[in-house]
Short mmCIF file of C-alpha atoms and ligand atoms in Angstrom, two decimals:
data_model
loop_
_atom_site.label_atom_id
_atom_site.label_comp_id
_atom_site.label_asym_id
_atom_site.label_seq_id
_atom_site.Cartn_x
_atom_site.Cartn_y
_atom_site.Cartn_z
CA UNK A 1 0.06 -0.32 -0.29
CA UNK A 2 1.34 3.36 -0.87
CA UNK A 3 0.79 6.79 0.80
CA UNK A 4 -0.33 8.95 -2.13
CA UNK A 5 0.08 12.03 -0.26
CA UNK A 6 0.17 13.76 3.24
CA UNK A 7 1.03 16.50 5.43
CA UNK A 8 2.21 16.60 9.12
CA UNK A 9 4.34 14.08 10.82
CA UNK A 10 4.25 10.95 8.42
CA UNK A 11 5.77 7.38 8.65
CA UNK A 12 6.19 4.66 6.48
CA UNK A 13 3.16 2.48 6.36
CA UNK A 14 3.73 -0.13 8.88
CA UNK A 15 6.62 1.19 10.68
CA UNK A 16 5.96 2.40 14.35
CA UNK A 17 7.08 5.97 15.06
CA UNK A 18 10.00 6.60 17.11
CA UNK A 19 9.03 4.91 20.29
CA UNK A 20 7.59 7.11 23.27
CA UNK A 21 7.17 4.18 24.75
CA UNK A 22 7.62 0.51 23.26
CA UNK A 23 5.03 -0.59 20.79
CA UNK A 24 3.01 -3.43 21.95
CA UNK A 25 3.82 -7.23 20.79
CA UNK A 26 1.83 -7.73 17.37
CA UNK A 27 1.06 -4.08 16.80
CA UNK A 28 0.93 -3.47 12.93
CA UNK A 29 2.03 -7.18 12.13
CA UNK A 30 -0.05 -9.51 10.52
CA UNK A 31 1.01 -12.09 12.94
CA UNK A 32 0.05 -10.21 16.09
CA UNK A 33 -3.19 -9.09 14.07
CA UNK A 34 -3.97 -12.71 13.21
CA UNK A 35 -3.66 -14.09 17.03
CA UNK A 36 -6.01 -11.14 17.84
CA UNK A 37 -8.76 -12.63 15.15
CA UNK A 38 -8.13 -16.03 16.54
CA UNK A 39 -9.34 -14.79 19.87
CA UNK A 40 -11.91 -12.01 19.02
CA UNK A 41 -13.78 -13.47 16.09
CA UNK A 42 -15.14 -16.67 17.73
CA UNK A 43 -16.47 -14.89 20.50
CA UNK A 44 -17.68 -11.67 18.42
CA UNK A 45 -19.48 -13.90 16.17
CA UNK A 46 -21.12 -16.23 18.74
CA UNK A 47 -22.44 -13.06 20.48
CA UNK A 48 -23.71 -11.59 17.56
CA UNK A 49 -25.43 -15.13 16.48
CA UNK A 50 -27.00 -15.26 20.09
CA UNK A 51 -28.29 -11.78 19.82
CA UNK A 52 -30.15 -12.05 16.63
CA UNK A 53 -31.06 -15.69 17.32
CA UNK A 54 -33.02 -14.47 20.13
CA UNK A 55 -35.29 -11.80 18.03
CA UNK A 56 -36.04 -14.07 14.95
CA UNK A 57 -39.27 -16.20 15.14
CA UNK A 58 -38.09 -19.65 14.96
CA UNK A 59 -41.42 -20.90 13.61
CA UNK A 60 -41.26 -19.00 10.42
CA UNK A 61 -37.43 -19.23 9.20
CA UNK A 62 -38.48 -18.61 5.68
CA UNK A 63 -40.49 -15.50 6.39
CA UNK A 64 -37.49 -14.10 8.23
CA UNK A 65 -35.19 -14.90 5.37
CA UNK A 66 -37.75 -12.91 2.95
CA UNK A 67 -37.85 -10.12 5.02
CA UNK A 68 -33.83 -10.09 5.39
CA UNK A 69 -33.73 -10.32 1.54
CA UNK A 70 -36.44 -7.27 1.24
CA UNK A 71 -34.30 -5.21 3.48
CA UNK A 72 -31.07 -5.78 1.80
CA UNK A 73 -32.46 -4.94 -1.75
CA UNK A 74 -34.18 -2.15 -0.38
CA UNK A 75 -31.23 -0.40 1.38
CA UNK A 76 -28.48 -1.26 -1.70
CA UNK A 77 -31.33 -0.11 -4.28
CA UNK A 78 -31.65 3.24 -2.62
CA UNK A 79 -35.19 2.51 -1.17
CA UNK A 80 -34.75 2.81 2.72
CA UNK A 81 -36.01 5.57 4.78
CA UNK A 82 -34.36 5.19 8.04
CA UNK A 83 -32.47 7.17 10.50
CA UNK A 84 -28.83 6.39 11.25
CA UNK A 85 -29.37 4.11 14.43
CA UNK A 86 -32.41 2.24 11.94
CA UNK A 87 -29.60 1.44 9.33
CA UNK A 88 -27.42 -0.15 11.61
CA UNK A 89 -30.25 -2.09 13.45
CA UNK A 90 -32.37 -3.08 10.68
CA UNK A 91 -29.59 -3.86 8.27
CA UNK A 92 -25.65 -3.02 8.62
CA UNK A 93 -25.07 -4.89 12.16
CA UNK A 94 -26.05 -8.29 11.22
CA UNK A 95 -25.82 -8.48 7.45
CA UNK A 96 -22.61 -6.93 7.23
CA UNK A 97 -21.13 -8.79 9.95
CA UNK A 98 -21.31 -12.32 8.17
CA UNK A 99 -19.15 -11.11 5.21
CA UNK A 100 -17.04 -8.46 6.71
CA UNK A 101 -15.22 -8.29 10.24
CA UNK A 102 -16.27 -4.80 10.88
CA UNK A 103 -18.67 -1.86 9.30
CA UNK A 104 -15.59 -0.39 7.82
CA UNK A 105 -12.61 -1.18 5.39
CA UNK A 106 -8.98 -1.21 5.20
CA UNK A 107 -6.11 -0.41 3.07
CA UNK A 108 -4.20 -3.37 1.97
CA UNK A 109 -0.61 -3.83 2.88
CA UNK A 110 1.73 -5.99 0.50
CA UNK A 111 1.78 -8.39 3.83
CA UNK A 112 -2.10 -8.59 3.60
CA UNK A 113 -2.01 -9.44 0.14
CA UNK A 114 0.26 -12.42 0.23
CA UNK A 115 -2.36 -14.07 2.73
CA UNK A 116 -4.30 -16.76 0.88
CA UNK A 117 -7.36 -16.78 2.09
CA UNK A 118 -9.98 -13.58 0.99
CA UNK A 119 -12.22 -13.47 4.11
CA UNK A 120 -8.80 -13.61 6.11
CA UNK A 121 -7.44 -10.99 3.96
CA UNK A 122 -10.53 -8.66 4.56
CA UNK A 123 -10.46 -9.31 8.52
CA UNK A 124 -6.66 -8.44 8.51
CA UNK A 125 -7.14 -5.23 6.16
CA UNK A 126 -9.77 -4.07 8.75
CA UNK A 127 -7.74 -4.78 12.00
CA UNK A 128 -4.64 -3.12 10.55
CA UNK A 129 -6.95 -0.29 9.86
CA UNK A 130 -7.67 0.24 13.48
CA UNK A 131 -3.86 -0.16 14.46
CA UNK A 132 -2.83 2.42 11.85
CA UNK A 133 -5.62 4.84 13.03
CA UNK A 134 -4.89 4.32 16.62
CA UNK A 135 -1.08 4.23 16.19
CA UNK A 136 -0.34 7.80 17.73
CA UNK A 137 -2.18 6.85 20.78
CA UNK A 138 -1.21 3.27 21.19
CA UNK A 139 2.31 4.54 21.01
CA UNK A 140 2.48 7.74 23.32
CA UNK A 141 -1.07 7.86 25.59
CA UNK A 142 -0.37 6.85 29.20
CA UNK A 143 -0.34 3.38 29.68
CA UNK A 144 -3.55 3.81 32.13
CA UNK A 145 -4.92 6.73 29.74
CA UNK A 146 -8.70 6.84 28.97
CA UNK A 147 -9.26 6.58 25.32
CA UNK A 148 -12.47 7.23 23.62
CA UNK A 149 -14.26 5.48 20.56
CA UNK A 150 -16.82 7.32 18.51
CA UNK A 151 -18.35 4.82 16.68
CA UNK A 152 -18.51 1.10 18.32
CA UNK A 153 -19.51 -0.51 15.09
CA UNK A 154 -19.13 -4.30 15.53
CA UNK A 155 -16.52 -4.23 18.39
CA UNK A 156 -13.47 -4.56 16.54
CA UNK A 157 -12.15 -1.34 17.29
CA UNK A 158 -12.06 -1.16 21.10
CA UNK A 159 -11.50 -4.79 21.33
CA UNK A 160 -8.21 -4.47 19.33
CA UNK A 161 -7.07 -1.53 21.54
CA UNK A 162 -7.86 -3.31 24.70
CA UNK A 163 -6.14 -6.46 23.65
CA UNK A 164 -3.03 -4.19 22.67
CA UNK A 165 -2.95 -1.83 25.97
CA UNK A 166 -3.84 -4.11 28.72
CA UNK A 167 -4.01 -1.20 31.16
CA UNK A 168 -6.12 1.63 29.22
CA UNK A 169 -9.62 2.58 30.08
CA UNK A 170 -11.91 2.80 26.79
CA UNK A 171 -15.01 4.38 26.21
CA UNK A 172 -16.83 3.52 23.24
CA UNK A 173 -19.84 5.48 21.98
CA UNK A 174 -22.55 4.62 19.48
CA UNK A 175 -25.76 6.07 18.16
CA UNK A 176 -27.44 2.43 17.94
CA UNK A 177 -28.29 0.49 21.18
CA UNK A 178 -27.71 -2.98 19.98
CA UNK A 179 -24.08 -2.43 18.97
CA UNK A 180 -23.81 -1.06 22.68
CA UNK A 181 -24.92 -4.22 24.04
CA UNK A 182 -23.17 -6.57 21.54
CA UNK A 183 -20.03 -4.69 22.91
CA UNK A 184 -20.84 -5.35 26.54
CA UNK A 185 -21.59 -9.18 25.93
CA UNK A 186 -18.00 -9.16 24.03
CA UNK A 187 -16.28 -7.38 26.60
CA UNK A 188 -17.70 -9.60 29.33
CA UNK A 189 -16.76 -12.69 27.29
CA UNK A 190 -13.17 -11.40 26.79
CA UNK A 191 -12.96 -10.14 30.46
CA UNK A 192 -12.62 -6.66 29.60
CA UNK A 193 -16.01 -5.23 31.34
CA UNK A 194 -14.09 -3.68 33.90
CA UNK A 195 -12.14 -1.16 31.63
CA UNK A 196 -14.38 -0.90 28.63
CA UNK A 197 -17.63 0.72 28.83
CA UNK A 198 -20.12 1.56 26.07
CA UNK A 199 -22.46 4.57 25.90
CA UNK A 200 -25.48 5.07 23.23
CA UNK A 201 -26.31 8.56 22.44
CA UNK A 202 -26.10 11.01 19.73
CA UNK A 203 -22.69 12.84 19.29
CA UNK A 204 -24.60 15.97 18.47
CA UNK A 205 -26.68 15.93 21.79
CA UNK A 206 -24.55 17.79 24.29
CA UNK A 207 -25.72 15.51 26.96
CA UNK A 208 -24.25 12.34 25.65
CA UNK A 209 -20.69 13.68 26.10
CA UNK A 210 -20.84 16.31 28.41
CA UNK A 211 -19.23 14.58 31.68
CA UNK A 212 -16.30 13.33 29.49
CA UNK A 213 -15.26 16.89 28.41
CA UNK A 214 -11.78 17.18 28.75
CA UNK A 215 -11.38 13.77 30.00
CA UNK A 216 -9.52 11.72 26.83
CA UNK A 217 -5.78 11.22 26.42
CA UNK A 218 -6.95 10.41 22.53
CA UNK A 219 -10.41 10.18 20.79
CA UNK A 220 -10.77 8.05 17.68
CA UNK A 221 -13.44 7.59 15.08
CA UNK A 222 -13.39 5.50 12.28
CA UNK A 223 -16.19 5.90 9.57
CA UNK A 224 -18.70 8.02 11.52
CA UNK A 225 -17.94 11.22 9.99
CA UNK A 226 -19.87 10.61 6.29
CA UNK A 227 -23.02 10.06 9.09
CA UNK A 228 -22.60 13.83 9.99
CA UNK A 229 -24.73 15.83 7.62
CA UNK A 230 -22.94 18.14 5.12
CA UNK A 231 -23.49 21.31 7.11
CA UNK A 232 -22.75 19.93 10.49
CA UNK A 233 -19.32 18.19 9.72
CA UNK A 234 -17.37 20.72 11.80
CA UNK A 235 -20.01 20.60 14.37
CA UNK A 236 -19.30 16.98 15.19
CA UNK A 237 -15.62 17.14 14.83
CA UNK A 238 -15.62 20.16 17.48
CA UNK A 239 -18.11 17.61 19.80
CA UNK A 240 -15.39 14.78 19.35
CA UNK A 241 -12.47 17.52 20.12
CA UNK A 242 -14.35 18.75 23.24
CA UNK A 243 -13.55 15.19 25.11
CA UNK A 244 -9.73 15.45 24.81
CA UNK A 245 -7.50 16.67 27.38
CA UNK A 246 -5.35 19.64 26.12
CA UNK A 247 -2.93 18.70 23.54
CA UNK A 248 -4.61 15.58 23.22
CA UNK A 249 -5.00 14.24 19.51
CA UNK A 250 -8.24 13.29 17.92
CA UNK A 251 -7.64 10.34 15.46
CA UNK A 252 -9.75 9.60 12.22
CA UNK A 253 -9.61 7.44 9.48
CA UNK A 254 -12.22 8.42 6.93
CA UNK A 255 -12.32 8.85 3.05
CA UNK A 256 -13.02 11.87 0.58
CA UNK A 257 -14.25 12.14 -2.82
CA UNK A 258 -11.59 13.25 -5.49
CA UNK A 259 -14.28 12.41 -8.24
CA UNK A 260 -17.92 12.62 -8.50
CA UNK A 261 -19.85 9.52 -7.76
CA UNK A 262 -21.82 7.48 -10.31
CA UNK A 263 -25.67 8.12 -10.04
CA UNK A 264 -26.53 4.69 -8.51
CA UNK A 265 -23.72 5.46 -5.88
CA UNK A 266 -24.89 8.80 -4.86
CA UNK A 267 -28.74 7.54 -4.50
CA UNK A 268 -27.59 4.70 -2.54
CA UNK A 269 -25.16 6.89 -0.26
CA UNK A 270 -27.93 9.14 0.61
CA UNK A 271 -30.50 6.41 1.26
CA UNK A 272 -27.43 5.19 3.76
CA UNK A 273 -27.52 8.57 5.10
CA UNK A 274 -23.53 9.28 3.99
CA UNK A 275 -22.23 12.15 2.83
CA UNK A 276 -18.43 12.11 1.56
CA UNK A 277 -16.75 15.35 1.40
CA UNK A 278 -14.21 16.80 -0.96
CA UNK A 279 -10.64 16.74 0.52
CA UNK A 280 -10.96 20.44 0.70
CA UNK A 281 -14.11 20.11 2.45
CA UNK A 282 -12.90 17.52 4.97
CA UNK A 283 -10.04 20.48 5.72
CA UNK A 284 -12.27 22.77 5.83
CA UNK A 285 -14.72 21.50 8.42
CA UNK A 286 -11.54 20.25 10.35
CA UNK A 287 -10.47 23.96 10.49
CA UNK A 288 -13.81 25.12 11.21
CA UNK A 289 -13.73 22.82 14.20
CA UNK A 290 -10.70 24.83 15.53
CA UNK A 291 -8.45 21.45 14.87
CA UNK A 292 -4.91 21.88 13.28
CA UNK A 293 -3.84 18.74 11.56
CA UNK A 294 -0.74 16.44 12.63
CA UNK A 295 -1.26 13.88 10.18
CA UNK A 296 -2.65 13.51 6.88
CA UNK A 297 -1.92 10.07 5.09
CA UNK A 298 -3.97 9.57 2.34
CA UNK A 299 -4.27 6.52 0.19
CA UNK A 300 -5.66 6.19 -3.36
CA UNK A 301 -8.58 3.58 -4.32
CA UNK A 302 -6.22 0.95 -5.56
CA UNK A 303 -4.86 0.45 -2.29
CA UNK A 304 -8.18 -0.66 -0.95
CA UNK A 305 -9.97 -1.97 -4.06
CA UNK A 306 -9.01 -5.60 -3.28
CA UNK A 307 -11.33 -5.29 -0.25
CA UNK A 308 -14.24 -5.30 -2.80
CA UNK A 309 -12.87 -8.24 -4.65
CA UNK A 310 -12.68 -10.31 -1.35
CA UNK A 311 -16.14 -9.77 -0.20
CA UNK A 312 -17.88 -12.89 -0.41
CA UNK A 313 -20.30 -15.05 1.53
CA UNK A 314 -19.53 -17.64 4.12
CA UNK A 315 -21.22 -20.44 5.63
CA UNK A 316 -22.67 -18.80 8.43
CA UNK A 317 -24.39 -16.34 6.22
CA UNK A 318 -26.00 -19.22 4.23
CA UNK A 319 -27.12 -20.69 7.41
CA UNK A 320 -28.68 -17.63 9.04
CA UNK A 321 -30.01 -16.16 5.94
CA UNK A 322 -30.58 -19.03 3.45
CA UNK A 323 -29.02 -19.62 -0.27
CA UNK A 324 -30.49 -16.64 -2.11
CA UNK A 325 -29.03 -14.01 0.66
CA UNK A 326 -25.88 -15.58 0.65
CA UNK A 327 -25.15 -15.50 -2.97
CA UNK A 328 -26.94 -12.15 -3.72
CA UNK A 329 -25.81 -10.19 -0.74
CA UNK A 330 -21.87 -10.32 -1.31
CA UNK A 331 -22.24 -9.70 -5.08
CA UNK A 332 -24.20 -6.49 -4.50
CA UNK A 333 -21.98 -5.66 -1.59
CA UNK A 334 -18.87 -6.21 -3.56
CA UNK A 335 -20.09 -3.91 -6.41
CA UNK A 336 -21.41 -1.14 -4.10
CA UNK A 337 -18.02 -1.30 -2.42
CA UNK A 338 -16.41 -0.86 -5.64
CA UNK A 339 -18.52 2.22 -6.73
CA UNK A 340 -17.73 3.87 -3.27
CA UNK A 341 -14.28 3.29 -3.23
CA UNK A 342 -13.43 3.94 -6.76
CA UNK A 343 -13.69 7.59 -6.37
CA UNK A 344 -12.46 8.30 -3.16
CA UNK A 345 -8.81 8.44 -1.23
CA UNK A 346 -9.17 6.97 2.48
CA UNK A 347 -7.28 9.07 5.03
CA UNK A 348 -5.74 8.46 8.34
CA UNK A 349 -5.52 11.85 9.96
CA UNK A 350 -4.76 13.37 13.56
CA UNK A 351 -5.44 16.38 14.69
CA UNK A 352 -5.33 18.84 17.85
CA UNK A 353 -7.43 21.42 19.02
CA UNK A 354 -5.69 25.11 18.32
C1 SAM B 1 -19.75 3.13 9.66
S1 SAM B 1 -19.80 2.54 11.39
C2 SAM B 1 -18.15 2.16 11.66
C3 SAM B 1 -17.96 1.64 12.81
C4 SAM B 1 -16.73 1.10 13.42
N1 SAM B 1 -15.89 2.59 14.03
C5 SAM B 1 -15.65 0.64 12.34
O1 SAM B 1 -14.80 1.48 11.76
O2 SAM B 1 -16.17 -0.29 11.67
C6 SAM B 1 -20.35 4.20 11.97
C7 SAM B 1 -20.56 4.22 13.05
O3 SAM B 1 -20.83 5.84 13.80
C8 SAM B 1 -21.58 5.27 14.65
N2 SAM B 1 -22.37 7.09 14.67
C9 SAM B 1 -23.03 7.67 13.47
N3 SAM B 1 -23.44 8.84 13.94
C10 SAM B 1 -23.32 9.02 14.83
C11 SAM B 1 -23.73 10.03 15.99
N4 SAM B 1 -24.20 11.09 15.72
N5 SAM B 1 -23.43 9.96 17.50
C12 SAM B 1 -23.05 8.55 17.77
N6 SAM B 1 -22.53 7.70 17.12
C13 SAM B 1 -22.43 7.71 15.56
C14 SAM B 1 -22.50 4.80 14.56
O4 SAM B 1 -23.32 4.11 15.37
C15 SAM B 1 -21.40 3.57 14.02
O5 SAM B 1 -21.28 2.73 14.91
#
């Protein structure tokens, strides 16, 4: 993977910065990431399975499957009219977890490209993406510091960092209640409940984070800013930055448009309540939020596109959703990801309050 351009303090991909403290074992390395996946993935998948199994009507599995298929088609065909929490509760959490580890993508490193199994490549690219995004915090936050994650997703972010940093406290915030409950159950199963807490709320509601103002050694958000409506990007970033201790960094993994989306993607993104800014708009929002960039590592579409090709169904998808969804959904998602990634650069950025 090649960094296409950047400003601020950049480091070669995969090489930890000058250690303020020693990087944890396995950090940014396929071996360490594989080990993490071996522990995390079976627990995450079992928790998800149990969580959703309980909500299904066991007497009408075919009706459930038809409902799931309709939901997938409606969402990806641009016909859904839901709120952000609805989108996650009704579609993303469950359907996407069966083909992806998380709800986000990650650029491929040369090391990851060499892994034979496509599903494992997808998982590794996402864990590596967590490592990259949180890298400055992993390397320089106090060992017993407080890290705040905005966007719990499917729990890979906080779980990876809790695994790497055995003393930090983590607060993970999400607007969608099921993600928090799933996170709680995973944390319990992994023996991490004493130092990871989950919070459900809207970042735009000051009550959600008021008590956390000025408390974090780092705040991290991966794939969250696209959900902020265009006129509210700076407001959302300011709300995240308000949780930082003086001088502490905000770390973001996201994407920005370098070309227009196709008409299909434009529609699909609006129905997914996602608005990707241009690079200039992203920088302008950061400046308006009172933030100064200290890192801007950008990756062109080529770095991530294999992610779309590697998207496939697995046995669990077939078992839980039936053969039609198991065949159709990964193909539709793969096409969706190509349309999403091709006109964009992905970026790891860090910023501090001015
Ligand atoms: C695309 S998912 C990314 C999840 C995870 N960070 C990852 O990389 O896989 C977006 C996340 O942002 C959260 N989110 C979106 N808008 C939010 C808001 N206004 N307040 C709090 N969380 C929000 C969602 O609940 C979801 O967890």
